[in-house]
Coordinates of C-alpha atoms and ligand atoms in Angstrom, one line a residue:
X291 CA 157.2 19.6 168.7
X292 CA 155.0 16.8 169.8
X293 CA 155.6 13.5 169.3
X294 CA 153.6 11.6 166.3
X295 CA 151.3 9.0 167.3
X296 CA 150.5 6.6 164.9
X297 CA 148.5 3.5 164.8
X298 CA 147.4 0.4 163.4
X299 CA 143.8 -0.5 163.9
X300 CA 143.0 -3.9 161.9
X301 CA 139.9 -5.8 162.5
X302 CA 140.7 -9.2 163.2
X303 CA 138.1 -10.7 160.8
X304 CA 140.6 -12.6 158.7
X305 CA 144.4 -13.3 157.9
X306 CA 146.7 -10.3 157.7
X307 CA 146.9 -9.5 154.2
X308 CA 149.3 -7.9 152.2
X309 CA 147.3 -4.4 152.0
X310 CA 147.4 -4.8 155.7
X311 CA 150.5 -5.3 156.3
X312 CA 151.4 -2.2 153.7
X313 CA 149.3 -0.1 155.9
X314 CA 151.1 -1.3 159.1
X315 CA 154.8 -0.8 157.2
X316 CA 153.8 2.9 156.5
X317 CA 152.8 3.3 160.0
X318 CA 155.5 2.0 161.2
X319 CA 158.0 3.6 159.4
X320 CA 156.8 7.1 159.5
X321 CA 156.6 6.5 163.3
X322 CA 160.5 5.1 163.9
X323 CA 160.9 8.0 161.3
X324 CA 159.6 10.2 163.4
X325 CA 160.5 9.2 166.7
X326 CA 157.5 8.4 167.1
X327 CA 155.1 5.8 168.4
X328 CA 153.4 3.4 166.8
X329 CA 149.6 2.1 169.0
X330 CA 148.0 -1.5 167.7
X331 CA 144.9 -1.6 168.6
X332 CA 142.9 -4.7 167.8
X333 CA 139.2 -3.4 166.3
X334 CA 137.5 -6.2 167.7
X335 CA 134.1 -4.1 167.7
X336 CA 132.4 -6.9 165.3
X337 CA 131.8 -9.5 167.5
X338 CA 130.4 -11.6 164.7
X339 CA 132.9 -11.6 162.6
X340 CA 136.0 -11.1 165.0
X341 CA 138.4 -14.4 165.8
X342 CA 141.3 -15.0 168.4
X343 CA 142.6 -17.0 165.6
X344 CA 142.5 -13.9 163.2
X345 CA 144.3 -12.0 166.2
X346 CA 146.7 -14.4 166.5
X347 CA 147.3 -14.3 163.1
X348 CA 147.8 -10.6 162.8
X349 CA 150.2 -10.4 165.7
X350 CA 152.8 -13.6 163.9
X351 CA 152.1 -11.9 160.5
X352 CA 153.5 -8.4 162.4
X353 CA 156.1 -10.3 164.1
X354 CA 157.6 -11.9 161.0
X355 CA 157.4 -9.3 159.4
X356 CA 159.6 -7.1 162.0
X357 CA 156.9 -4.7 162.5
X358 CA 156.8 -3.8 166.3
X359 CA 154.7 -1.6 168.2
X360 CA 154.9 0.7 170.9
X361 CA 151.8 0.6 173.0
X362 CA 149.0 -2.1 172.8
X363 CA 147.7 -4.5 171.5
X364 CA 144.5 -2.9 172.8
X365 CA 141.4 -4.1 171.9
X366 CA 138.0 -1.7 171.2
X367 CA 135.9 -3.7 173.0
X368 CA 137.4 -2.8 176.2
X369 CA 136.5 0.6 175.4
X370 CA 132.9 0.9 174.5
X371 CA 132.1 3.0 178.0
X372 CA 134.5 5.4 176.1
X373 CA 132.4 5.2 172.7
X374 CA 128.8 5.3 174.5
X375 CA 130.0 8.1 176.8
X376 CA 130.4 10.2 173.0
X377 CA 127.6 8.9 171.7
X378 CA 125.5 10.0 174.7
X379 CA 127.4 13.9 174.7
X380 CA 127.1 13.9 171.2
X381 CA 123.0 13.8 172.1
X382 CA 123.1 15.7 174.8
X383 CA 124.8 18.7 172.9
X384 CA 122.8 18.2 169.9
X385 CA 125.0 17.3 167.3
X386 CA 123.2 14.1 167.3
X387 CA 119.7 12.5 167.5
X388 CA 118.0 9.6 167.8
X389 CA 116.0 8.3 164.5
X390 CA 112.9 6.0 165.1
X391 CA 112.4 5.5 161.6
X392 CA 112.2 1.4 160.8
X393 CA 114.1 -0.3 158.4
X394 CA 110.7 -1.1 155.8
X395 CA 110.5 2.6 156.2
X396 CA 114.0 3.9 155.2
X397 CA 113.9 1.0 152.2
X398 CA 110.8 2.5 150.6
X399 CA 111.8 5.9 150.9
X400 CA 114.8 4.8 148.9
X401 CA 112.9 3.0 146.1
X402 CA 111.0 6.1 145.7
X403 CA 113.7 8.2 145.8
X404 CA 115.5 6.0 143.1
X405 CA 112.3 5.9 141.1
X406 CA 112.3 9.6 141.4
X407 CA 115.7 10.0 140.3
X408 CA 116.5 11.9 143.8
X409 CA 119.2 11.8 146.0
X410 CA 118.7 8.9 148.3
X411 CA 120.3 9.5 151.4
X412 CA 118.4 9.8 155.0
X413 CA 115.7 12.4 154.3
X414 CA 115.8 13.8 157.9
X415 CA 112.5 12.7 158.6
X416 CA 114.0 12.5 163.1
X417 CA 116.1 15.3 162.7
X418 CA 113.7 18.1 164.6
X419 CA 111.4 16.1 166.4
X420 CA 110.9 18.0 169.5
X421 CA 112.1 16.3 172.9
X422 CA 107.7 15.8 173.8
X423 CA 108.0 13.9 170.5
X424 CA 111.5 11.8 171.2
X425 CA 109.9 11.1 174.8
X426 CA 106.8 9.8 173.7
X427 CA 108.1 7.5 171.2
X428 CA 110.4 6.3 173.4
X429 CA 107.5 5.5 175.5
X430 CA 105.9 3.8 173.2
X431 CA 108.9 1.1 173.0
X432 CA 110.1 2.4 169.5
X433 CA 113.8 1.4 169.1
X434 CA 116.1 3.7 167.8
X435 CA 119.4 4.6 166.2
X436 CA 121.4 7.4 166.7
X437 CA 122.7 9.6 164.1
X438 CA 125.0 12.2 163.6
X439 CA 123.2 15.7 162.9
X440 CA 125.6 16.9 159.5
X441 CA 125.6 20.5 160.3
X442 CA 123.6 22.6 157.2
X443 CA 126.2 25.0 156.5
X444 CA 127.5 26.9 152.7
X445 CA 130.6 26.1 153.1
X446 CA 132.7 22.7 152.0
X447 CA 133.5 20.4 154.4
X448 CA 137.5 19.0 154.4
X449 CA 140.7 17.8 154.9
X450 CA 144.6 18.6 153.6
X451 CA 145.6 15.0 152.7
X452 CA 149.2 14.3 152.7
X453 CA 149.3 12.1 149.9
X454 CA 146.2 13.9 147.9
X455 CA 146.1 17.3 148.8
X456 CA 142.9 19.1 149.7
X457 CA 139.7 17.1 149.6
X458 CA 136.3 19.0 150.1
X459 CA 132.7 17.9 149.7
X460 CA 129.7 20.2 150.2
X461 CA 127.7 19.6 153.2
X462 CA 124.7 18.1 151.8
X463 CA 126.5 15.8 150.5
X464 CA 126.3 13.8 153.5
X465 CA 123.7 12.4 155.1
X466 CA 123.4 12.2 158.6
X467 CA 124.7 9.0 159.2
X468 CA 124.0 6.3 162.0
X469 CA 126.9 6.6 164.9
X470 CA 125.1 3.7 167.2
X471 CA 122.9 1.1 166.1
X472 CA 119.6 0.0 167.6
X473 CA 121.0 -2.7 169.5
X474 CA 122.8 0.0 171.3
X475 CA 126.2 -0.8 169.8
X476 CA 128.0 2.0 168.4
X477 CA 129.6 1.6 165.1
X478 CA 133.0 1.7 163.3
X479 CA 132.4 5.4 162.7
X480 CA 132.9 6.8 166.3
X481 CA 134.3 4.1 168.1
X482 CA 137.1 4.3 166.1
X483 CA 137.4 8.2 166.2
X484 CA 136.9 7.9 170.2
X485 CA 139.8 5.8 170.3
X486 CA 142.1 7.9 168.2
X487 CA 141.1 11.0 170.1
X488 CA 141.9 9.1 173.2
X489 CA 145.2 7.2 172.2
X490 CA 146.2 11.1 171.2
X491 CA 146.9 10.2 167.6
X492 CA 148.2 12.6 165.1
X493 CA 148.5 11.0 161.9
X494 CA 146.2 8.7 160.0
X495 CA 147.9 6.5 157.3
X496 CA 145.3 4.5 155.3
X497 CA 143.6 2.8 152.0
X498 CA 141.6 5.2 149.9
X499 CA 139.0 3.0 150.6
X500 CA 138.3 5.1 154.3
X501 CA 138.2 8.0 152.5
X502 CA 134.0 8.3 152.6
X503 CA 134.9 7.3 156.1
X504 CA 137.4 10.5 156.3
X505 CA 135.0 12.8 155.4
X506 CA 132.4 11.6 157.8
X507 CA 134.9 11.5 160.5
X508 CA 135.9 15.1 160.2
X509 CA 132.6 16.3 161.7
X510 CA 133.0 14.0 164.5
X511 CA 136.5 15.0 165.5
X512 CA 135.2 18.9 165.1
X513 CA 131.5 18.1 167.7
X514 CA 133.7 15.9 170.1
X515 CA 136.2 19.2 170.3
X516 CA 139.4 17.4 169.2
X517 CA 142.1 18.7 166.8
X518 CA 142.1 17.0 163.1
X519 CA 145.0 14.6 162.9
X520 CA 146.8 14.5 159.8
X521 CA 145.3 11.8 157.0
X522 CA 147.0 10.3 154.3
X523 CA 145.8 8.0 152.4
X524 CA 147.2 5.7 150.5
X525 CA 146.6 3.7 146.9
X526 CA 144.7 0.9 146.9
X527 CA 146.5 -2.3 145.5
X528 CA 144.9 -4.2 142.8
X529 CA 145.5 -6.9 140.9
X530 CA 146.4 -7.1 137.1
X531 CA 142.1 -6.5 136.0
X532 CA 142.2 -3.5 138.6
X533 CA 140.1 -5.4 140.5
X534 CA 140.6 -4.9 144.6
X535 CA 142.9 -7.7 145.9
X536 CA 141.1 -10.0 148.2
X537 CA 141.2 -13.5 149.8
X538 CA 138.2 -14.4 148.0
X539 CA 139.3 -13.8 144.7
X540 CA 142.9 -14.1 145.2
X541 CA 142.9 -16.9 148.2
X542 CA 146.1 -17.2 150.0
X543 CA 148.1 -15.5 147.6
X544 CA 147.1 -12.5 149.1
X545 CA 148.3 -13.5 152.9
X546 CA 151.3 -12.8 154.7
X547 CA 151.6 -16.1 155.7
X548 CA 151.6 -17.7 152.7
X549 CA 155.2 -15.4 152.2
X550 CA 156.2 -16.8 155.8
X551 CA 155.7 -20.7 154.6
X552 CA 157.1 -19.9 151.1
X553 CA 160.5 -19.1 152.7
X554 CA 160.7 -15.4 151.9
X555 CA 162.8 -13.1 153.9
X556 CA 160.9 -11.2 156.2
X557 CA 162.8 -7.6 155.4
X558 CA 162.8 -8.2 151.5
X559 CA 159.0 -8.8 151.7
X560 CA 158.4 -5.8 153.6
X561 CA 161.1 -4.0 150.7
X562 CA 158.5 -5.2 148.3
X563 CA 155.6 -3.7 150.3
X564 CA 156.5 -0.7 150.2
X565 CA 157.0 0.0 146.7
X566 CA 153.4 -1.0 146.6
X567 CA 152.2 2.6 146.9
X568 CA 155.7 4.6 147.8
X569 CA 158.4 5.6 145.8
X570 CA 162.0 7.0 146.4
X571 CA 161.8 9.7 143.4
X572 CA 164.8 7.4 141.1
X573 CA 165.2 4.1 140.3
X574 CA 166.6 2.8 143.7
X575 CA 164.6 -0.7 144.5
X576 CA 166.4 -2.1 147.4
X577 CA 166.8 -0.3 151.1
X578 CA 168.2 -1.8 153.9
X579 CA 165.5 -1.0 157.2
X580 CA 167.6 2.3 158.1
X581 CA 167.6 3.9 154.2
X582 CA 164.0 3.2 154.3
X583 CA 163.8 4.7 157.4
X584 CA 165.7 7.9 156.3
X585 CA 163.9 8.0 152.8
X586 CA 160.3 7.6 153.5
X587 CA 158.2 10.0 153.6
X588 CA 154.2 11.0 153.1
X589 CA 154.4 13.4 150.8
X590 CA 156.1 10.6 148.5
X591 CA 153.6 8.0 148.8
X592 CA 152.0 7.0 145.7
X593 CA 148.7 8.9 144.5
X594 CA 147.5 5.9 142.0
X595 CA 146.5 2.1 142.4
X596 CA 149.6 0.2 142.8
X597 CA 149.3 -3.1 141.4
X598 CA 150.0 -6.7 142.5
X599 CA 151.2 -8.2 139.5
X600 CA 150.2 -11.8 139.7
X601 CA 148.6 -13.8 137.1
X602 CA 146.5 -17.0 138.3
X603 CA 147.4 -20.2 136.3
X604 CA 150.8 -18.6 135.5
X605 CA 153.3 -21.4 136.1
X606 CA 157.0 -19.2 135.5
X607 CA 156.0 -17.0 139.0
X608 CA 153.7 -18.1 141.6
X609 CA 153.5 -14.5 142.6
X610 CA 154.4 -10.9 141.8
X611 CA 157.6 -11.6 140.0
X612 CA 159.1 -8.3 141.7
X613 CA 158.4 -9.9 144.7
X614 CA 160.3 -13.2 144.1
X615 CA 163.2 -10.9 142.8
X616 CA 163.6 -8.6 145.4
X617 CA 163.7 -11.8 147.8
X618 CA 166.4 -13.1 145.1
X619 CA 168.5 -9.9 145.6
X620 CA 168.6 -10.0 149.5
X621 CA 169.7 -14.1 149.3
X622 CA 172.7 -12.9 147.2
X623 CA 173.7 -10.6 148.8
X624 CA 172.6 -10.6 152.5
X625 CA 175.4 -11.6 155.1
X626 CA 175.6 -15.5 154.9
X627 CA 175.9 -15.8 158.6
X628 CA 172.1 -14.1 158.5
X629 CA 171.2 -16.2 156.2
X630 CA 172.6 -19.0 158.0
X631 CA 170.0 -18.9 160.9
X632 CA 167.1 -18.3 158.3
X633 CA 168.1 -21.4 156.1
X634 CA 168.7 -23.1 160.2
X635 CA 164.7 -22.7 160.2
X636 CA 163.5 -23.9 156.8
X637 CA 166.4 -27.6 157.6
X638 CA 164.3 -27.9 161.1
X639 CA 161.5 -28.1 159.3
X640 CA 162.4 -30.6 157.2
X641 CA 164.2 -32.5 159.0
X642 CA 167.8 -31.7 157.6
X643 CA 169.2 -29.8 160.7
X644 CA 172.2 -31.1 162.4
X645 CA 173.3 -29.8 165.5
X646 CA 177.1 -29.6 164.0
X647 CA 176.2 -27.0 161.5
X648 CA 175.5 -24.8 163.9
X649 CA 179.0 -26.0 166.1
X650 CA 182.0 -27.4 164.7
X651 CA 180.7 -27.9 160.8
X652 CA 179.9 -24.1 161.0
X653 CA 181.9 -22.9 158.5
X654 CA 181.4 -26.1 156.5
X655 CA 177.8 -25.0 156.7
X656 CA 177.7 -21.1 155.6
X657 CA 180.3 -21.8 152.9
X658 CA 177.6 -24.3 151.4
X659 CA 175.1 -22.0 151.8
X660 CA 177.4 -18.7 150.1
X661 CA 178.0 -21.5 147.5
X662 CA 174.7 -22.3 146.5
X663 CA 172.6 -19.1 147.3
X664 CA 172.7 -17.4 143.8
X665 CA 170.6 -19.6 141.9
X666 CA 168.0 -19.9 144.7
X667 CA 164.6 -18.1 144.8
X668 CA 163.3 -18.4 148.5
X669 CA 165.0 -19.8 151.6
X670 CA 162.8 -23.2 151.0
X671 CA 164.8 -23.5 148.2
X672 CA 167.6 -24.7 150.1
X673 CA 165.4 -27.6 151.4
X674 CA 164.6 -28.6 148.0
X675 CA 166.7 -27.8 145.5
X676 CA 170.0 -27.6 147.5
X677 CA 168.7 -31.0 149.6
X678 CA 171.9 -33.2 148.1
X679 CA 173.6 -30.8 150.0
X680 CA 171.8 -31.6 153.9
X681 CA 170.8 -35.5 153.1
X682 CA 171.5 -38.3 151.0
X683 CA 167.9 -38.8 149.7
X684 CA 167.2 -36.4 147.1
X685 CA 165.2 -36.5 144.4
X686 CA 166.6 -36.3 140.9
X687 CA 165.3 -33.8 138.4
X688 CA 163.4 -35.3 135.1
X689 CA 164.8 -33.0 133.0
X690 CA 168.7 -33.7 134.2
X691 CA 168.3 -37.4 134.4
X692 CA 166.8 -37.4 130.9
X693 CA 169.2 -35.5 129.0
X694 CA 172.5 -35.3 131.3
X695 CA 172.8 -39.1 132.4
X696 CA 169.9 -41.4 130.9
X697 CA 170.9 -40.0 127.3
X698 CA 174.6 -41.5 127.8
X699 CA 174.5 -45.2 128.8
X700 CA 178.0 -45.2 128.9
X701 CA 177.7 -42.8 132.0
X702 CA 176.6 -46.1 133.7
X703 CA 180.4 -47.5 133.5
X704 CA 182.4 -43.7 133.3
X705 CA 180.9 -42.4 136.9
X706 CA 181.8 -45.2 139.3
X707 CA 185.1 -45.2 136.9
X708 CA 185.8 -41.8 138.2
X709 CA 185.0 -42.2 141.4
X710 CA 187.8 -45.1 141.4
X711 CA 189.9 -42.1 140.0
X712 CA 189.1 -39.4 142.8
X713 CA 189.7 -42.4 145.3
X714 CA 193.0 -42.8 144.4
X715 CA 193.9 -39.3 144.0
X716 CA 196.7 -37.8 146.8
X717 CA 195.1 -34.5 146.9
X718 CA 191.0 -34.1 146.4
X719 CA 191.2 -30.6 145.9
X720 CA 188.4 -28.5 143.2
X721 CA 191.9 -28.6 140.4
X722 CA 192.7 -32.4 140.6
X723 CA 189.1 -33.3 140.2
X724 CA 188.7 -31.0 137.6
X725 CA 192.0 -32.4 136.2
X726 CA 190.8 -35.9 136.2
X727 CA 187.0 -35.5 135.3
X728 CA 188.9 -34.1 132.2
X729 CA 191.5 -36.9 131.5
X730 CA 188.5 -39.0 131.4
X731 CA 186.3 -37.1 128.8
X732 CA 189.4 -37.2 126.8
X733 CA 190.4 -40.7 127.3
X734 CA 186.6 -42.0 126.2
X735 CA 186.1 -39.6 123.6
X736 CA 183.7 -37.2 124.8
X737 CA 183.4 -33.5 125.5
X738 CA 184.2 -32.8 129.4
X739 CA 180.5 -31.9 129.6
X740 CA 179.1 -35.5 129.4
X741 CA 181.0 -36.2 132.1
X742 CA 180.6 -32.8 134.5
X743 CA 176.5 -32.9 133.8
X744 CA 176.4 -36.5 134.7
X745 CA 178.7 -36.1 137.5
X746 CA 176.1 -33.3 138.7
X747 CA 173.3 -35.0 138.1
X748 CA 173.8 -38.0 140.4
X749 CA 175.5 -35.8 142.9
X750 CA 173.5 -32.9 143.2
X751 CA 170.2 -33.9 141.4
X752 CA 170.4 -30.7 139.5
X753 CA 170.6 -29.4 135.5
X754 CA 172.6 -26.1 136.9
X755 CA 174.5 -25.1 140.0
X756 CA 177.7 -23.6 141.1
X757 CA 180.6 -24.6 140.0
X758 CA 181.2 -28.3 140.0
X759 CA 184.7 -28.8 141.6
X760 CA 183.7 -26.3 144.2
X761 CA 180.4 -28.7 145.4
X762 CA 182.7 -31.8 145.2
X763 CA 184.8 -30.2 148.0
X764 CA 181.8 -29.0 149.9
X765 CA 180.3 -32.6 149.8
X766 CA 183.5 -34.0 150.5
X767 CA 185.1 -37.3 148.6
X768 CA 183.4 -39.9 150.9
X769 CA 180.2 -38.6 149.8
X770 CA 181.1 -37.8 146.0
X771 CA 182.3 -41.3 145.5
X772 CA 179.5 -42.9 147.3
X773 CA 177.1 -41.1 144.9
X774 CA 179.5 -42.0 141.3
X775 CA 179.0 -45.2 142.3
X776 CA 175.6 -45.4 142.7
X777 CA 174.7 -44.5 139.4
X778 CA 173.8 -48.1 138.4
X779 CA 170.1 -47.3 140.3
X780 CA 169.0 -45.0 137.6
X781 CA 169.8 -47.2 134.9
X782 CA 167.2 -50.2 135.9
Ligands
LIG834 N1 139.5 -1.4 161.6 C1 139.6 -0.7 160.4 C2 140.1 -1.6 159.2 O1 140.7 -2.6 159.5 C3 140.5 0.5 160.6 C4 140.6 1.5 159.5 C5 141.4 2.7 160.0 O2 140.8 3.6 160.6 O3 142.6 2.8 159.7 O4 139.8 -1.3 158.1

């Protein structure tokens, strides 16, 4: 058998986005499926619009996202000898031609054709000038464009798509279509077919939005003499109004990065993407990178839209809430000392690193962590809502201060009362705090609870968390009392 060849061709005109980066997950995993390899090649064709900032981009985005590549990054401008060299034998064995007609030309031909009601492709008007004629108007200084001559045949042109099955349209159909502009650049069209001829690629995996593309492309691969690869192409992703996601509409929602600075874990993003236009066949939702390996496979990607399901304005999820909860699923339950080195990055950021955690407070460290994952969303939350953990200045919650310690003046007197109780205590372990915090609900007269939610509240800053007793030992007793007995600041 020979060895599949995939690639990933994005043009750098923007940020990765997340249909993007679904197209380079598929490719990437049916290659490592395979055995494959997987080519990036940089489409940098559009000059214009092309940006070493949008290249940079692309290749983080990939690299967070644990998406690596075989061969490449190679860039299409390096190979436009490659693309004129087809243009020009694509002339020369007359499967193309070049068109003199002018731009105010083709537009009015249109408008009539569209006042007619007619089809209002290219009419053929260059298609059989004679060589006398081509010659003299070159001559003449006329500028040209070269366009592919669609061959008039009965028959349907098509493809077997993987994901779709067979697609045909009828020749005329298709207009013959412009394969190098006047400037003399070659377009998207063949340059991008060159390249996949050359780079020996054998299977295409991408939006249904190429598919006119497709089509077009078939007669290329069949004049240049190269095999068909195999296409599949994949749903589009859209957004809750089926409308196409974008950064213009969406913004950065839409970006890869924005996942990166949000603290989401690279592999449970990319377990997210690809349920955005694949499915196992049950109800399974969360594969470690090998199952997903093992269990993808074309014929079970996803023949309908996939949608992104985010609502703007929506203030419960600031994203797809599947996204947010596979990311919640792999914090649970990923191994801590992972974790660990993720959380290490978000605590660098903000400041709340220390070198010990990462020595002899190790364990101190990841047992913190395995305490406080399961009610966190991202790995930023550690930074914000677990911050009484890293650092003495955090913020209290509204809500807690309000109804857990402001609503009970008493609390001012009770906390630093217990803290003169856990002082004094032989043994600060989780069941002689607990023993104590409740002596002294009973001896004032209240329900343990006034005591435990005001305790939390000016030690952790929190409404909810783990268990209580089990913070106090993580934080230790220095730090518990120091924080009892500073209750008095929230009462002034
Ligand atoms: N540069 C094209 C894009 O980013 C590549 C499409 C393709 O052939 O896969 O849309």
């Amino acid at each position: 058998m020979t060895e599949t060849r995939l690639r990933f061709p994005p043009s750098p005109t923007g940020y990765l986005h997340i249909g993007g980066a679904r197209t380079a997950l598929f490719n990437w995993l049916y290659a490592r499926k395979t055995g494959g390899k997987l080519i990036l090649r940089i489409e940098d064709t559009d000059t214009e619009r092309s940006t070493q900032g949008s290249i940079q981009g692309i290749l983080d985005g990939l690299e967070w996202l644990g998406i690596d590549w075989d061969e490449g990054p190679y860039f299409q401008t390096e190979f436009s000898a490659d693309h004129l060299a087809a243009a020009n034998r694509l002339l020369a064995e007359g499967h193309a031609y070049k068109c003199f007609c002018t731009k105010e030309e083709l537009e009015a031909k249109k408008e009539a054709a569209m006042a007619a009601k007619q089809h209002m492709g290219y009419d053929g008007t260059c298609r059989n000038l004679t060589p006398e004629q081509v010659a003299e108007k070159e001559n003449a200084g006329l500028s040209y464009v070269i366009r592919f001559k669609v061959p008039e045949r009965s028959g349907m042109l098509g493809y077997d798509d993987k994901v779709l099955g067979r697609i045909e349209h009828s020749y005329s159909e298709v207009d013959d279509f412009v394969i190098v502009r006047s400037n003399g650049k070659p377009l998207y069209l063949l340059c991008n077919v060159v390249d996949d001829i050359r780079d020996r690629i054998t299977h295409i995996l991408r939006g249904q939005d190429h598919m006119t593309n497709t089509t077009r492309q078939v007669l290329l691969y069949e004049a240049l003499g190269a095999p068909l690869p195999v296409f599949a192409h994949m749903p589009l992703t859209l957004d809750l109004k089926k409308a196409k996601i974008s950064k213009r509409s969406h913004g950065e929602i839409v970006a890869v990065h924005f996942y990166k600075e949000h603290g989401f874990i690279p592999w449970a993003f990319c377990n997210f993407l690809v349920l955005l236009g694949w499915s196992p066949g049950d109800d399974k939702e969360i594969f470690s990178r090998e199952e997903l390996i093992e269990a993808f496979t074309l014929e079970r990607i996803n023949k309908s839209n996939s949608i992104f399901n985010y609502r703007k304005g929506d203030e419960k999820f600031f994203t797809d809430p599947k996204a947010i909860s596979i990311n919640e699923q792999y914090l649970r339950t990923m191994d801590i000392g992972e974790i660990g080195d993720m959380v290490q990055n978000v605590l660098e950021k903000e400041g709340l690193w220390d070198a010990s955690y990462a020595g002899e407070r190790k364990e101190w460290y990841l047992i913190t962590l395995d305490l406080i994952r399961d009610r966190f969303h991202t790995l930023n939350d550690f930074a914000t809502l677990g911050r009484a953990f890293f650092s003495d200045d955090f913020q209290v919650e509204t809500k807690p201060l309000q109804k857990n310690l402001l609503k009970f003046p008493e609390l001012q007197q009770w906390l630093p009362l217990l803290a003169d109780h856990y002082q004094a205590l032989e043994h600060f372990t989780a069941d002689e705090t607990e023993r104590v915090a409740k002596e002294l609900a009973e001896e004032k007269g209240v329900k343990p609870g006034v005591i435990v939610n005001g305790m939390r509240t000016v030690v952790t800053g929190q409404l909810a968390g783990a268990s209580m007793y089990d913070i106090l030992m993580t934080l230790g007793r220095e730090k518990v009392m120091r924080r009892l007995r500073d209750v008095d600041k929230f009462f002034q």
